Short mmCIF file of C-alpha atoms in Angstrom, two decimals:
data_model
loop_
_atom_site.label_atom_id
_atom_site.label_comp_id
_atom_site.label_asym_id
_atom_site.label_seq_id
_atom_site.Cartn_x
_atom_site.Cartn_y
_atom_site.Cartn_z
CA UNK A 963 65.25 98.49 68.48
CA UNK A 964 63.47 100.56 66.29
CA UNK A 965 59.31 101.59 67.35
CA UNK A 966 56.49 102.13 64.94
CA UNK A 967 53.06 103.34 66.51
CA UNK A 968 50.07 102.12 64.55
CA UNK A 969 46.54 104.14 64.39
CA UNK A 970 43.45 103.10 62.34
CA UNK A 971 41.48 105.97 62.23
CA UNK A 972 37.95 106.01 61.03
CA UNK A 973 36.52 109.79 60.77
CA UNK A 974 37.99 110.41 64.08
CA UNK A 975 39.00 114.52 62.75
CA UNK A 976 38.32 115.73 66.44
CA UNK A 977 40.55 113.27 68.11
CA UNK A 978 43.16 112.46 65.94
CA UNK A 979 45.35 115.26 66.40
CA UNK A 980 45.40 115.57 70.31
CA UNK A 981 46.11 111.46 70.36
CA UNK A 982 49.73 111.92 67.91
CA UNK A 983 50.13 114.52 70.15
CA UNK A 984 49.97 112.34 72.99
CA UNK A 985 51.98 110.17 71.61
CA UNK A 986 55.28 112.74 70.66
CA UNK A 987 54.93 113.94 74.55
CA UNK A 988 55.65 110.32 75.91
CA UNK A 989 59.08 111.21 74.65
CA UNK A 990 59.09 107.69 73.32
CA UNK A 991 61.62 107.93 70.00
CA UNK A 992 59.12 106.14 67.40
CA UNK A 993 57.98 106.33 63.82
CA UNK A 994 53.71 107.53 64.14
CA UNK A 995 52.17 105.63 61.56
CA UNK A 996 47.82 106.57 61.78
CA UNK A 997 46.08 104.95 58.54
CA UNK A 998 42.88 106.93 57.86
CA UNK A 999 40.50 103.74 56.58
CA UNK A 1000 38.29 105.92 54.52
CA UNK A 1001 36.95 109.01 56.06
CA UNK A 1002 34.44 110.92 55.06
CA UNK A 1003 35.61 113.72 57.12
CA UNK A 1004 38.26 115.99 58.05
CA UNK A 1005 40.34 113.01 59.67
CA UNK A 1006 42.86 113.17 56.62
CA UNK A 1007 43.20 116.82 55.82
CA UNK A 1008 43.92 117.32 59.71
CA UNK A 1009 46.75 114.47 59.52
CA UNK A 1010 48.08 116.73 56.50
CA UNK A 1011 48.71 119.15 58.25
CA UNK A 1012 49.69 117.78 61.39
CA UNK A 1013 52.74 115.99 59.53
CA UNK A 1014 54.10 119.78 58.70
CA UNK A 1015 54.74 119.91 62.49
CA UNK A 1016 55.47 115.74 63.53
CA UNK A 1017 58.46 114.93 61.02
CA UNK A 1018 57.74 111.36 62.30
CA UNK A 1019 54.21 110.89 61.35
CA UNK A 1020 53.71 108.90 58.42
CA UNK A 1021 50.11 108.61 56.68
CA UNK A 1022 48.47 106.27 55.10
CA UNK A 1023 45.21 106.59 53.29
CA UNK A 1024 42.33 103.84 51.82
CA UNK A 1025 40.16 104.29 49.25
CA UNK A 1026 37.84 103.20 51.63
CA UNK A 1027 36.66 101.80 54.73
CA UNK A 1028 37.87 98.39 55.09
CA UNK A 1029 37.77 98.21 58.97
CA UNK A 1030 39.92 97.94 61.47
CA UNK A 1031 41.48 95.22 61.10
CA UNK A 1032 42.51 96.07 57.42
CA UNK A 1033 43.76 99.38 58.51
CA UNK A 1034 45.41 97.81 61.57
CA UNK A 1035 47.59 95.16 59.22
CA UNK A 1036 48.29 98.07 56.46
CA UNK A 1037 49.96 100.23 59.24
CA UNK A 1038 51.68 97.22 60.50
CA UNK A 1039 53.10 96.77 56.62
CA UNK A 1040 54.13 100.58 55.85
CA UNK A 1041 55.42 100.15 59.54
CA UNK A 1042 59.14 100.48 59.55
CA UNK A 1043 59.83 99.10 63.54
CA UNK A 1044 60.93 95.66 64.09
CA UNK A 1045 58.28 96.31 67.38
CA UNK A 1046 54.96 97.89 67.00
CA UNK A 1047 52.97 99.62 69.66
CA UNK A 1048 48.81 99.99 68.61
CA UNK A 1049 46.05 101.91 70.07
CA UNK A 1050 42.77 102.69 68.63
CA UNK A 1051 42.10 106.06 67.06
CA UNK A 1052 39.26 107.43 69.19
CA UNK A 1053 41.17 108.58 72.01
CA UNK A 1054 39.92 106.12 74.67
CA UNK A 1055 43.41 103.99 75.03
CA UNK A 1056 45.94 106.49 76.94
CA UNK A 1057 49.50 106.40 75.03
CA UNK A 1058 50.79 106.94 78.44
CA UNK A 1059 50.58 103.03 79.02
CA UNK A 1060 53.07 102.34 76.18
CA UNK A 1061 56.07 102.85 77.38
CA UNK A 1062 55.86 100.22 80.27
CA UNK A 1063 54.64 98.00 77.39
CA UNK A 1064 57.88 98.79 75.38
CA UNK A 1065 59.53 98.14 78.50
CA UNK A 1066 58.00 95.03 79.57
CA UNK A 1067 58.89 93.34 76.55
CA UNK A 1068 61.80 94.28 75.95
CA UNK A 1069 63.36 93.86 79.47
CA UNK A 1070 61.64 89.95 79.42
CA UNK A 1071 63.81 86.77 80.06
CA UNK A 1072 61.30 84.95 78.11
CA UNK A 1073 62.48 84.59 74.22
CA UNK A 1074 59.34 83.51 73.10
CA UNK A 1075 57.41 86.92 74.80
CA UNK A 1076 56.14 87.70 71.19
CA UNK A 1077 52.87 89.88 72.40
CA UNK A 1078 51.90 92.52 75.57
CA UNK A 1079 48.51 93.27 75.65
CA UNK A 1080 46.41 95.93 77.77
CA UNK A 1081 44.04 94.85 80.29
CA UNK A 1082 41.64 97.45 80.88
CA UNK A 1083 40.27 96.56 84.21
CA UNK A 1084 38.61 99.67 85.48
CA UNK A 1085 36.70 100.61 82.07
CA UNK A 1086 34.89 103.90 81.50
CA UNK A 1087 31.83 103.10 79.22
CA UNK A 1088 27.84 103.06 79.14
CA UNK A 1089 27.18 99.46 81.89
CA UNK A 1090 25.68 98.01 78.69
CA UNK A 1091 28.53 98.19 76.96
CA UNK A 1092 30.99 96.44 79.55
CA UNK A 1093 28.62 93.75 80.03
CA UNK A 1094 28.64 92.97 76.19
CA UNK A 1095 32.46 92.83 76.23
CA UNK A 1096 32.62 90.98 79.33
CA UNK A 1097 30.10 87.53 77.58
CA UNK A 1098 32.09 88.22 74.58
CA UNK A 1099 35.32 87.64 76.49
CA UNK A 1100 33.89 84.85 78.48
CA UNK A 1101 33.35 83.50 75.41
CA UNK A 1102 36.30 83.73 74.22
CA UNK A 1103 38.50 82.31 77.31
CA UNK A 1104 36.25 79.54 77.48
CA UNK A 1105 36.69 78.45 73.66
CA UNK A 1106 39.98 80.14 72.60
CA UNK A 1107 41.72 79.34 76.76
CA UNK A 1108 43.93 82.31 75.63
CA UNK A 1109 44.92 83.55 79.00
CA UNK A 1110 44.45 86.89 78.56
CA UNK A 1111 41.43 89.19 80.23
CA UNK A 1112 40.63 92.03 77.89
CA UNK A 1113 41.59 91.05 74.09
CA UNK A 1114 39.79 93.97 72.79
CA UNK A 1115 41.77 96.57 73.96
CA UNK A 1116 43.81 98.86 71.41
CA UNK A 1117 46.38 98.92 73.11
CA UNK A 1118 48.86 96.39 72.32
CA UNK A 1119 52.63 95.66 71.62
CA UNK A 1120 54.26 92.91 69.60
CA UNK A 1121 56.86 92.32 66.94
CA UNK A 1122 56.21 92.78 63.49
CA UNK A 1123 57.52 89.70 62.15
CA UNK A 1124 55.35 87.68 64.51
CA UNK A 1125 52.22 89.46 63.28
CA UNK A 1126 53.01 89.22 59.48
CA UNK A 1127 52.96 85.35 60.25
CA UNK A 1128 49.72 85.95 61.23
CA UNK A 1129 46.65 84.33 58.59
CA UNK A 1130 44.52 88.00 58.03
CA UNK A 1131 41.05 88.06 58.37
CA UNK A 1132 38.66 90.43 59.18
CA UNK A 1133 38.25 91.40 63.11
CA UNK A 1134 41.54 89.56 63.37
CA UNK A 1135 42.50 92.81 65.66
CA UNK A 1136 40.42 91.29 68.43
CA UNK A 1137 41.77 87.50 68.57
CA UNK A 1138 45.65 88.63 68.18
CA UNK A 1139 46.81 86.90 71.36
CA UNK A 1140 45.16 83.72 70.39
CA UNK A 1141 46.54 84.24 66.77
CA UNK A 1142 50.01 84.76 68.28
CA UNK A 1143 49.44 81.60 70.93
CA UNK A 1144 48.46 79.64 68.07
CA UNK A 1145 51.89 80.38 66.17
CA UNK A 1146 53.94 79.23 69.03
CA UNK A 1147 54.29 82.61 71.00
CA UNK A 1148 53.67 83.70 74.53
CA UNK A 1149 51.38 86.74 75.23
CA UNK A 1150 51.67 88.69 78.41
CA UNK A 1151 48.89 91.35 80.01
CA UNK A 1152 49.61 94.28 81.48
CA UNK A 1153 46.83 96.75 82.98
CA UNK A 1154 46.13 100.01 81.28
CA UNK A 1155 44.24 103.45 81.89
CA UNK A 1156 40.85 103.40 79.86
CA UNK A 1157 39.13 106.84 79.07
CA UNK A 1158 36.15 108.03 78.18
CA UNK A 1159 35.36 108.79 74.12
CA UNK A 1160 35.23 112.90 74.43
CA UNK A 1161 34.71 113.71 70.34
CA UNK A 1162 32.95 111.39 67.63
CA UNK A 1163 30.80 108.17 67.62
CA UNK A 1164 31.43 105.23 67.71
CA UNK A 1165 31.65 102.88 65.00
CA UNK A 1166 30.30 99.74 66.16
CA UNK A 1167 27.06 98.88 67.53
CA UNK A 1168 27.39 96.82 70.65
CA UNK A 1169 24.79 94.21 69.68
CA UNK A 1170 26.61 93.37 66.20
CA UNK A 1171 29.88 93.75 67.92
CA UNK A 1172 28.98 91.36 70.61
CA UNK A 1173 26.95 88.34 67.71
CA UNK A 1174 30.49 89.33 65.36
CA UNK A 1175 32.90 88.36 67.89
CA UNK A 1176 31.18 85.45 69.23
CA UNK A 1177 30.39 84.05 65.22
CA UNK A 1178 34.67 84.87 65.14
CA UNK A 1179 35.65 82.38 67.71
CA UNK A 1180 34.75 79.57 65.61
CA UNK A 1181 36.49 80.45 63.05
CA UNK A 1182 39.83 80.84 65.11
CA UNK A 1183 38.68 77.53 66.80
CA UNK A 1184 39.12 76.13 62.79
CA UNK A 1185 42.37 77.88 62.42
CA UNK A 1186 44.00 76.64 65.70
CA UNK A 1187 42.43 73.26 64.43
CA UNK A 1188 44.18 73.26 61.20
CA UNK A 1189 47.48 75.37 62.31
CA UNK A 1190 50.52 73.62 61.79
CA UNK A 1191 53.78 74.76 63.26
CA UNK A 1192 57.32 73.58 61.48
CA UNK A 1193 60.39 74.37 63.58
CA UNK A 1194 63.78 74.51 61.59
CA UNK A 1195 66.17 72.00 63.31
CA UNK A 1196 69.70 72.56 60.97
CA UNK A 1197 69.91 75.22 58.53
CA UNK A 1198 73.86 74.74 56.63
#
């Protein structure tokens, strides 16, 4: 089964290179894809040159910034692993975690296991900034009944072909076990390490982040609403 690591990266120059780095020394054999959404700083020169030394770092570059979402689903697409492993760019989700993610899936019983996502119980961030995420995902359960704790984290693993069934929109990143419930799939958790940001800013504000996510559920509410799955009985 072939593995493709996915990293939007947003003018994260001081922490992209120590995170691929990460990555290689899990010893996991994988394909490093990081798509730089637009930086306006060294984030992309760095990856340059980092590539001379990681013959399996691929990267991608936008015009742009599109967000994370966009970068997340263009990684996904230059991606060439039937299973993809994500993580966010700043450092704070330890690659560490993925290979008992890789292992979790693939050692399942269940067929339908289409999504493991990371629970980051024990979080290390400003108290204002857990108790955003933690209305935002009450939110969510309550409206979404997704059955899983900490949507928002990076850190994620799924197949590719069950995310490019997915509709794309943007902040799609944060509802993709309900997306993948929706489709038919089953979505475990499993809990992860959660770090501290050492390098950089952040690139959301935690009041718009908190009023975007909640404004979101809705419109997965619609799409669950409208979703229609057709299951192939004979194919001659």
């Amino acid at each position: 089964m072939n593995i493709s690591v996915v990293i939007p990266a947003h003018n994260e120059a001081e922490n992209i290179e120590s995170l691929v780095q990460e990555i290689v020394a899990t010893g996991l054999d994988c394909e490093i894809v990081v798509v730089d959404d637009g930086s306006t700083d060294d984030t992309h020169a760095r990856l340059l040159d980092l590539k001379k030394s990681v013959p399996s770092l691929k990267v991608v570059q936008h015009d742009r910034a599109y967000g994370q979402s966009a970068a997340v689903a263009t990684g996904i697409k230059q991606a060439g692993g039937t299973l993809i492993g994500t993580l966010d760019g700043d450092g704070q989700n330890n690659p560490a975690d993925l290979p008992k993610m890789i292992e979790a899936i693939r050692n399942s019983t269940n067929p339908n296991l289409k999504m493991v996502a990371g629970y980051r119980k024990k979080r290390d961030d400003s108290p204002w900034r857990i108790i955003s995420s933690r209305i935002a995902n009450a939110y969510r359960r309550f409206f979404l009944r997704d059955e899983t704790p900490d949507t928002g984290c990076g850190l994620k693993v799924f197949y590719r072909a069950a995310f490019l069934e997915l509709p794309f929109f943007d902040h799609m990143h944060r509802f993709l076990p309900a997306l993948i419930r929706m489709r038919g799939g089953d979505v475990i958790s499993v809990e992860v390490h959660h770090r501290p940001r050492t390098a950089g800013v952040s690139k959301y504000g935690t009041l718009n982040r908190l009023w975007v996510g909640i404004v979101d559920i809705f419109g997965v509410c619609w799409l669950r609403m409208r979703a229609k799955n057709v299951k192939i009985t004979r194919l001659d």
